mmCIF file of C-alpha atoms in Angstrom:
data_model
loop_
_atom_site.group_PDB
_atom_site.id
_atom_site.type_symbol
_atom_site.label_atom_id
_atom_site.label_comp_id
_atom_site.label_asym_id
_atom_site.label_seq_id
_atom_site.Cartn_x
_atom_site.Cartn_y
_atom_site.Cartn_z
ATOM 1 C CA MET S 1 134.484 43.042 142.619
ATOM 2 C CA GLN S 2 134.466 44.471 145.866
ATOM 3 C CA THR S 3 135.869 48.570 145.269
ATOM 4 C CA GLN S 4 135.943 50.650 147.244
ATOM 5 C CA LEU S 5 133.792 53.294 147.107
ATOM 6 C CA ALA S 6 133.765 56.616 149.207
ATOM 7 C CA GLY S 7 130.464 57.985 148.313
ATOM 8 C CA GLN S 8 128.550 60.415 146.108
ATOM 9 C CA ARG S 9 130.299 62.427 143.296
ATOM 10 C CA VAL S 10 127.650 65.652 141.749
ATOM 11 C CA GLY S 11 127.248 66.298 138.365
ATOM 12 C CA LEU S 12 127.035 63.728 135.953
ATOM 13 C CA PRO S 13 127.325 66.341 133.232
ATOM 14 C CA ARG S 14 131.046 67.615 134.158
ATOM 15 C CA ARG S 15 131.647 63.967 134.619
ATOM 16 C CA LEU S 16 130.580 63.417 131.479
ATOM 17 C CA ALA S 17 132.714 65.722 129.974
ATOM 18 C CA ALA S 18 136.288 65.076 132.040
ATOM 19 C CA SER S 19 135.717 61.237 129.843
ATOM 20 C CA ASN S 20 135.732 63.627 126.689
ATOM 21 C CA ARG S 21 138.972 65.022 127.918
ATOM 22 C CA ALA S 22 140.405 60.913 127.587
ATOM 23 C CA SER S 23 138.120 60.416 123.849
ATOM 24 C CA ARG S 24 139.740 63.497 123.273
ATOM 25 C CA SER S 25 142.841 62.586 123.344
ATOM 26 C CA VAL S 26 142.576 58.763 121.937
ATOM 27 C CA VAL S 27 141.166 61.637 118.148
ATOM 28 C CA SER S 28 144.422 63.708 118.673
ATOM 29 C CA CYS S 29 146.608 60.269 118.795
ATOM 30 C CA VAL S 30 144.921 58.638 115.457
ATOM 31 C CA ALA S 31 144.983 62.210 113.974
ATOM 32 C CA SER S 32 148.916 62.928 114.286
ATOM 33 C CA SER S 33 149.608 58.855 113.613
ATOM 34 C CA SER S 34 146.928 58.835 110.308
ATOM 35 C CA LYS S 35 149.670 62.356 109.171
ATOM 36 C CA GLN S 36 152.892 60.979 110.011
ATOM 37 C CA GLN S 37 151.516 57.859 107.575
ATOM 38 C CA PRO S 38 151.659 57.095 103.854
ATOM 39 C CA GLN S 39 148.327 57.730 102.060
ATOM 40 C CA GLN S 40 148.314 55.079 100.130
ATOM 41 C CA GLN S 41 149.240 51.857 101.523
ATOM 42 C CA PRO S 42 150.131 48.760 100.097
ATOM 43 C CA GLN S 43 146.372 46.399 101.058
ATOM 44 C CA ALA S 44 147.809 43.813 102.753
ATOM 45 C CA GLU S 45 149.399 45.806 105.357
ATOM 46 C CA GLN S 46 146.261 47.729 105.346
ATOM 47 C CA ARG S 47 144.962 44.706 106.380
ATOM 48 C CA GLN S 48 146.223 43.334 108.605
ATOM 49 C CA GLN S 49 147.064 46.856 109.906
ATOM 50 C CA GLN S 50 143.188 47.012 111.113
ATOM 51 C CA GLN S 51 142.772 42.899 112.414
ATOM 52 C CA GLY S 52 145.663 44.172 115.128
ATOM 53 C CA LYS S 53 143.718 47.584 116.440
ATOM 54 C CA PRO S 54 139.700 46.219 117.133
ATOM 55 C CA LEU S 55 140.080 48.393 120.296
ATOM 56 C CA LEU S 56 141.440 51.379 118.731
ATOM 57 C CA SER S 57 137.881 50.805 116.739
ATOM 58 C CA ALA S 58 135.789 50.341 119.927
ATOM 59 C CA LEU S 59 137.473 53.242 120.938
ATOM 60 C CA LEU S 60 137.087 55.139 118.319
ATOM 61 C CA GLY S 61 133.382 53.861 117.808
ATOM 62 C CA ALA S 62 131.741 54.449 121.804
ATOM 63 C CA GLY S 63 134.809 56.860 122.965
ATOM 64 C CA VAL S 64 135.489 59.050 119.967
ATOM 65 C CA ALA S 65 132.567 59.201 118.139
ATOM 66 C CA ALA S 66 129.761 59.573 120.804
ATOM 67 C CA GLY S 67 132.610 61.054 122.703
ATOM 68 C CA LEU S 68 133.289 63.987 120.155
ATOM 69 C CA THR S 69 128.736 64.743 120.429
ATOM 70 C CA LEU S 70 129.397 65.641 124.619
ATOM 71 C CA SER S 71 132.274 68.096 124.172
ATOM 72 C CA MET S 72 129.303 70.695 123.651
ATOM 73 C CA LEU S 73 127.776 69.994 127.136
ATOM 74 C CA SER S 74 127.426 73.037 128.842
ATOM 75 C CA GLY S 75 128.394 71.390 132.059
ATOM 76 C CA ALA S 76 125.813 73.178 133.827
ATOM 77 C CA VAL S 77 124.763 70.299 137.939
ATOM 78 C CA PRO S 78 121.218 69.430 138.237
ATOM 79 C CA GLU S 79 119.506 71.224 141.132
ATOM 80 C CA PRO S 80 118.518 68.607 143.056
ATOM 81 C CA ALA S 81 115.283 69.182 142.387
ATOM 82 C CA GLN S 82 115.853 68.502 138.987
ATOM 83 C CA ALA S 83 117.635 65.525 139.787
ATOM 84 C CA ALA S 84 114.355 64.141 141.926
ATOM 85 C CA LYS S 85 111.937 63.932 138.487
ATOM 86 C CA PHE S 86 114.841 61.998 136.971
ATOM 87 C CA ASN S 87 112.607 57.620 135.983
ATOM 88 C CA THR S 88 115.913 56.906 133.844
ATOM 89 C CA LEU S 89 118.853 55.956 133.094
ATOM 90 C CA ALA S 90 118.256 58.524 130.153
ATOM 91 C CA ASP S 91 117.125 60.957 131.180
ATOM 92 C CA ILE S 92 119.257 62.419 133.312
ATOM 93 C CA LEU S 93 121.425 64.170 129.960
ATOM 94 C CA ARG S 94 118.043 64.543 128.225
ATOM 95 C CA SER S 95 118.052 67.690 128.323
ATOM 96 C CA ASP S 96 121.808 68.318 127.757
ATOM 97 C CA LEU S 97 121.826 66.372 124.817
ATOM 98 C CA SER S 98 118.715 66.942 122.611
ATOM 99 C CA PHE S 99 120.603 68.265 119.998
ATOM 100 C CA ILE S 100 121.666 65.001 119.959
ATOM 101 C CA ASP S 101 118.411 63.972 117.438
ATOM 102 C CA ALA S 102 118.452 67.304 115.415
ATOM 103 C CA ASN S 103 115.085 66.060 114.198
ATOM 104 C CA SER S 104 113.393 64.276 117.265
ATOM 105 C CA ASP S 105 112.261 61.253 116.386
ATOM 106 C CA GLY S 106 113.253 59.386 118.532
ATOM 107 C CA VAL S 107 116.186 57.692 116.267
ATOM 108 C CA ILE S 108 119.836 57.936 115.981
ATOM 109 C CA THR S 109 120.587 57.587 112.254
ATOM 110 C CA GLU S 110 123.784 57.629 110.999
ATOM 111 C CA ASP S 111 123.708 60.565 109.213
ATOM 112 C CA GLU S 112 122.558 62.290 112.161
ATOM 113 C CA LEU S 113 125.465 60.528 114.247
ATOM 114 C CA ILE S 114 127.765 62.124 111.508
ATOM 115 C CA LYS S 115 126.636 65.152 110.864
ATOM 116 C CA MET S 116 127.332 65.957 114.808
ATOM 117 C CA SER S 117 130.540 63.981 114.735
ATOM 118 C CA ASN S 118 131.821 65.985 111.534
ATOM 119 C CA THR S 119 130.742 68.540 113.518
ATOM 120 C CA VAL S 120 132.161 69.298 116.555
ATOM 121 C CA ALA S 121 135.072 67.706 115.678
ATOM 122 C CA GLU S 122 135.653 70.344 113.261
ATOM 123 C CA LEU S 123 135.305 72.524 115.991
ATOM 124 C CA ASP S 124 138.107 71.410 118.285
ATOM 125 C CA GLU S 125 140.755 70.872 115.444
ATOM 126 C CA LEU S 126 140.350 66.718 115.421
ATOM 127 C CA THR S 127 139.996 63.358 112.777
ATOM 128 C CA PRO S 128 136.853 62.894 111.830
ATOM 129 C CA PRO S 129 135.734 59.662 113.390
ATOM 130 C CA PRO S 130 135.785 57.031 109.806
ATOM 131 C CA ILE S 131 132.432 55.910 109.353
ATOM 132 C CA GLU S 132 133.324 52.366 110.972
ATOM 133 C CA ALA S 133 133.869 53.910 114.077
ATOM 134 C CA LEU S 134 130.166 55.147 113.268
ATOM 135 C CA ASP S 135 128.446 52.386 112.123
ATOM 136 C CA PHE S 136 130.458 50.652 115.441
ATOM 137 C CA THR S 137 128.636 52.921 117.422
ATOM 138 C CA LEU S 138 125.054 52.968 115.931
ATOM 139 C CA LYS S 139 124.819 48.813 117.461
ATOM 140 C CA LEU S 140 127.284 49.409 120.184
ATOM 141 C CA PHE S 141 124.607 51.581 121.300
ATOM 142 C CA ASP S 142 120.988 49.543 120.634
ATOM 143 C CA LEU S 143 120.721 47.824 123.417
ATOM 144 C CA ASN S 144 117.671 46.023 122.601
ATOM 145 C CA MET S 145 119.299 44.538 120.144
ATOM 146 C CA ASP S 146 116.751 45.698 116.959
ATOM 147 C CA GLY S 147 118.855 46.888 114.446
ATOM 148 C CA THR S 148 117.870 50.937 115.739
ATOM 149 C CA LEU S 149 119.564 52.832 118.314
ATOM 150 C CA THR S 150 117.346 55.391 120.143
ATOM 151 C CA THR S 151 117.689 58.793 122.143
ATOM 152 C CA ASP S 152 116.805 56.731 125.372
ATOM 153 C CA GLU S 153 118.953 53.459 123.526
ATOM 154 C CA MET S 154 122.242 56.307 123.419
ATOM 155 C CA LEU S 155 121.861 58.874 126.034
ATOM 156 C CA THR S 156 121.326 55.308 128.958
ATOM 157 C CA ALA S 157 124.806 53.452 127.383
ATOM 158 C CA MET S 158 126.476 57.551 127.790
ATOM 159 C CA VAL S 159 125.379 57.813 131.304
ATOM 160 C CA LEU S 160 126.587 53.309 131.813
ATOM 161 C CA ASP S 161 129.067 54.811 130.959
ATOM 162 C CA ALA S 162 129.960 57.516 133.048
ATOM 163 C CA ALA S 163 128.075 56.484 136.686
ATOM 164 C CA VAL S 164 131.536 54.982 138.227
ATOM 165 C CA SER S 165 134.383 56.369 138.721
ATOM 166 C CA GLU S 166 136.982 54.529 141.055
ATOM 167 C CA ASP S 167 135.901 56.062 144.321
ATOM 168 C CA ALA S 168 132.227 57.822 143.101
ATOM 169 C CA VAL S 169 128.952 56.490 142.540
ATOM 170 C CA ASP S 170 127.179 59.801 140.528
ATOM 171 C CA ALA S 171 124.711 61.040 142.854
ATOM 172 C CA ASP S 172 122.301 61.609 139.870
ATOM 173 C CA VAL S 173 122.144 58.528 139.626
ATOM 174 C CA VAL S 174 121.430 56.802 143.309
ATOM 175 C CA SER S 175 118.914 59.386 143.122
ATOM 176 C CA VAL S 176 117.259 57.425 139.823
ATOM 177 C CA PHE S 177 117.456 54.343 141.769
ATOM 178 C CA ASP S 178 116.822 55.431 145.485
ATOM 179 C CA LYS S 179 113.896 56.498 145.015
ATOM 180 C CA ASN S 180 113.166 55.924 148.531
ATOM 181 C CA ASN S 181 116.337 58.105 149.501
ATOM 182 C CA ASP S 182 116.853 55.661 151.853
ATOM 183 C CA GLY S 183 120.932 54.303 151.026
ATOM 184 C CA PHE S 184 119.722 51.629 149.781
ATOM 185 C CA VAL S 185 118.355 49.876 146.320
ATOM 186 C CA THR S 186 115.531 47.212 145.783
ATOM 187 C CA GLN S 187 115.007 44.502 143.362
ATOM 188 C CA ALA S 188 112.139 46.334 142.506
ATOM 189 C CA GLU S 189 114.096 50.470 142.254
ATOM 190 C CA TRP S 190 117.061 48.603 140.065
ATOM 191 C CA ASP S 191 114.827 46.813 137.404
ATOM 192 C CA ALA S 192 112.903 50.386 136.005
ATOM 193 C CA PRO S 193 115.451 52.662 135.010
ATOM 194 C CA PHE S 194 118.108 50.987 132.450
ATOM 195 C CA GLY S 195 114.611 51.397 129.736
ATOM 196 C CA ASP S 196 114.748 48.391 127.656
ATOM 197 C CA LEU S 197 117.760 46.532 126.932
ATOM 198 C CA ASP S 198 116.536 43.312 124.710
ATOM 199 C CA GLY S 199 113.332 42.808 126.108
ATOM 200 C CA GLN S 200 113.325 39.270 128.179
ATOM 201 C CA GLN S 201 116.957 38.356 128.045
ATOM 202 C CA GLY S 202 117.260 42.940 129.474
ATOM 203 C CA GLU S 203 115.401 41.172 131.985
ATOM 204 C CA THR S 204 118.010 38.199 132.519
ATOM 205 C CA VAL S 205 120.529 40.467 132.850
ATOM 206 C CA LYS S 206 119.188 42.440 135.290
ATOM 207 C CA ASN S 207 118.514 39.966 137.496
ATOM 208 C CA TYR S 208 121.411 38.216 137.745
ATOM 209 C CA VAL S 209 123.892 41.096 138.546
ATOM 210 C CA PHE S 210 121.563 42.528 140.871
ATOM 211 C CA LYS S 211 121.678 38.573 142.559
ATOM 212 C CA LYS S 212 125.660 38.288 141.801
ATOM 213 C CA VAL S 213 126.405 41.212 143.729
ATOM 214 C CA ASP S 214 123.693 40.984 146.599
ATOM 215 C CA GLY S 215 124.851 38.093 146.751
ATOM 216 C CA LEU S 216 128.619 39.042 147.501
ATOM 217 C CA VAL S 217 128.852 40.265 150.933
ATOM 218 C CA HIS S 218 125.327 41.537 152.663
ATOM 219 C CA HIS S 219 123.069 38.844 150.972
ATOM 220 C CA ASP S 220 120.243 40.752 152.397
ATOM 221 C CA GLY S 221 118.190 41.959 149.514
ATOM 222 C CA LYS S 222 118.920 45.158 148.846
ATOM 223 C CA LEU S 223 122.074 47.370 147.468
ATOM 224 C CA ASP S 224 124.568 49.622 149.316
ATOM 225 C CA THR S 225 125.337 52.406 146.999
ATOM 226 C CA THR S 226 129.197 49.975 146.950
ATOM 227 C CA GLU S 227 127.278 47.769 145.477
ATOM 228 C CA LEU S 228 125.041 49.789 143.350
ATOM 229 C CA GLY S 229 128.588 50.915 141.796
ATOM 230 C CA GLU S 230 129.305 47.354 141.665
ATOM 231 C CA ALA S 231 126.451 46.527 139.814
ATOM 232 C CA LEU S 232 126.246 49.722 137.360
ATOM 233 C CA THR S 233 130.105 48.027 136.209
ATOM 234 C CA LEU S 234 128.797 44.724 135.845
ATOM 235 C CA VAL S 235 125.602 45.707 133.504
ATOM 236 C CA ARG S 236 128.647 48.038 131.004
ATOM 237 C CA THR S 237 130.469 45.240 130.944
ATOM 238 C CA LEU S 238 127.874 42.824 130.095
ATOM 239 C CA VAL S 239 125.711 45.166 128.165
ATOM 240 C CA LEU S 240 128.272 47.474 126.227
ATOM 241 C CA GLY S 241 131.366 45.333 126.360
ATOM 242 C CA TYR S 242 134.034 46.890 128.229
#
């Protein structure tokens, strides 16, 4: 599990935009292959194809439906002074993705997600994700599993998806956790930025991950940047399933 993280990478919006290019490639491939298939297929064959592509459904839901949205990012990198004001992971993308919650009520509805995905798909000449994929997204990003997808949950999930690259942890993400800027993240600093991850169960996940990663090497009650990247990757796996 010990990964080599060279340091910090600046500008999560740019990272997300790059991640979105991969999601858009998936959409393009799906759209292209769908045009080559007959318009009508036997029901048995359709069921077999649906059952045989769970990963594609996951990509459409978590990567495409949400990823399409990211193509509307400006790509601007927050100034250091602004980054210092981030208290949660959701704060990092809040200003860039304020359009997600169309009526500003703090909740992302299926209708809002459909309109948003259709708009971006039309602009990029892509096939919009199917309703099933959007339903999957709503459920996957509902981090506290209360049946309602909030704006904070969706933004937190997006940040978790792109916080760690192969060689670095995003600098904005590090700043959210390392409040005193000493290069380490304590247990107290670790807990707050995630928001609600399903009440007590979420607290158990955060506590488990921190102690697990901290105990692998140093066991000193704090995480350095490399360990922070490992911990965030583990949280993403436990919470989002990939």
